[in-house]
């Protein structure tokens, strides 16, 4: 038997594969998810779930939501929803059961580590609004930080309100760090609104151009800025995309602030949504956007593929140069290159293994069960006693990992065997391998500071949720520290924004 619905969907998706990955068909079953991504609103309990073995497990609860009010905790495994087993269901199916109209109830049967019997939790769903600004606060009396994670409706207003609150908290405030790291973008109009908080009315922010010239449009700031004189540092990384790139690129093109971090993702495409039959929709790429200097930061050319169908990056020889408002040179075709490029933080192999195997997550859950209260999340640190507890917790856990040197030794052994030299060096090789294993066993001590940081962030989030995690991370965030250093050095800040400053253009 052939399912007409499945066949039709497969045909549509196959047709769209020849275009770009942002042109997608949205079936009726996914309309609610699409609406949530564009509005930031949904009816549900306010929790993030992820698959752990056979169980979907709560990994985060949002503050002031039904999940928090009902006492749900990270680590809770869901066994039943409204009396029906959800064991072995995929996460999408479980999420659909958890979501629903505000005011309706869901009964959850959960398995909580440390409890002998399953726990029944009744949750009343409510409208959950995903915050655009998840944190704002003072770094010192003159510098504030705003963490913007989305561009759903009211993102510009949320940033404006944060600026006003920071100014009330400290009348000395003269600089802001706008953190767009990890922000995948969102609504075009909200990107313009965020920029409008810092630049005056009537300033060109973005122009959209497509094949249909009648649809081309220039977007300018429409309102009065809240502060055009405040010094600004915009933080970006490889996951800053779309609307984040409009904001950071516009601030750079207008020489209105310093962009710090890593080269951004490089998405310069605009999508429009078309309503189709049977309550389905098509999100289709209709144009490219160009920031004030005239450049498009799109990094991949989907109209130019190689013989295998692979999409090519725009070669450096075809990238064009443009000028910022004050005459600094910038290039198109590869995202937004920061004025001050900084390397992305590197993780040790052991930390990666601990995170991938969720052992830091599980220890934080255990710590929370044993210590229901934490009075000061802002100043919490992992002391030697707590780290010793963590090492004890790991004793019966598997956190094996392979280092680069072990990979190199394995390659060396294969080559030596192939060349028939290995028998003569076998004893020395085993001695070296055993010595390496002995050193590796000390990695928990060698990388204690790095591991402790992630333990600290995971633990404080159990008590103060996402806000506490972000606040605690600022203490030793090297990119935030660099931003503060630049904003405090008036001469260096002005020099970066001067016409003679050369913005680095390495593609690394």
Coordinates of C-alpha atoms in Angstrom, one line a residue, residues 22 236-250 252-253 259 261-269 289-291 293-301 313-316 319-322 329-339 503-508:
X22 CA 16.1 27.5 4.2
X236 CA 29.5 37.2 18.0
X237 CA 30.6 33.7 17.2
X238 CA 30.2 31.1 14.4
X239 CA 26.6 30.4 15.6
X240 CA 25.5 34.1 15.3
X241 CA 23.4 34.1 12.1
X242 CA 20.8 36.0 10.1
X243 CA 19.3 38.8 12.2
X244 CA 22.3 38.7 14.5
X245 CA 24.5 39.4 11.5
X246 CA 22.2 42.3 10.4
X247 CA 22.7 43.8 13.9
X248 CA 26.4 43.2 14.2
X249 CA 27.1 44.0 10.5
X250 CA 25.1 47.3 10.6
X252 CA 30.2 47.7 12.1
X253 CA 29.2 49.4 8.8
X259 CA 32.5 43.8 17.0
X261 CA 34.6 37.4 18.7
X262 CA 34.6 34.9 15.8
X263 CA 33.5 35.3 12.2
X264 CA 29.7 34.9 12.0
X265 CA 27.8 32.1 10.2
X266 CA 27.2 33.9 6.9
X267 CA 23.5 33.8 6.2
X268 CA 22.4 36.7 4.0
X269 CA 19.1 35.2 2.8
X289 CA 19.8 41.2 2.3
X290 CA 22.5 43.9 2.1
X291 CA 23.7 45.9 5.1
X293 CA 28.0 49.4 3.3
X294 CA 26.2 47.6 0.4
X295 CA 27.7 44.1 1.1
X296 CA 25.9 40.8 1.4
X297 CA 27.4 38.5 4.0
X298 CA 26.0 35.2 2.5
X299 CA 28.8 32.7 2.6
X300 CA 27.5 29.8 0.5
X301 CA 26.4 30.1 -3.2
X313 CA 31.7 28.8 -0.6
X314 CA 32.3 32.1 -2.3
X315 CA 36.1 32.1 -3.2
X316 CA 38.2 34.9 -1.8
X319 CA 34.7 38.7 -2.6
X320 CA 34.2 42.4 -3.0
X321 CA 35.5 45.2 -0.9
X322 CA 33.2 47.9 0.6
X329 CA 37.4 48.4 4.5
X330 CA 35.1 45.4 4.8
X331 CA 34.4 42.5 2.5
X332 CA 31.2 40.6 1.5
X333 CA 30.6 36.8 1.0
X334 CA 31.8 35.3 4.3
X335 CA 29.8 36.5 7.3
X336 CA 30.7 39.4 9.6
X337 CA 34.4 39.5 10.4
X338 CA 34.9 41.0 13.9
X339 CA 37.0 44.1 14.4
X503 CA 39.8 45.1 10.1
X504 CA 41.4 41.6 9.9
X505 CA 40.1 39.4 7.2
X506 CA 41.3 36.0 7.9
X507 CA 38.9 33.2 7.0
X508 CA 40.0 31.0 9.8

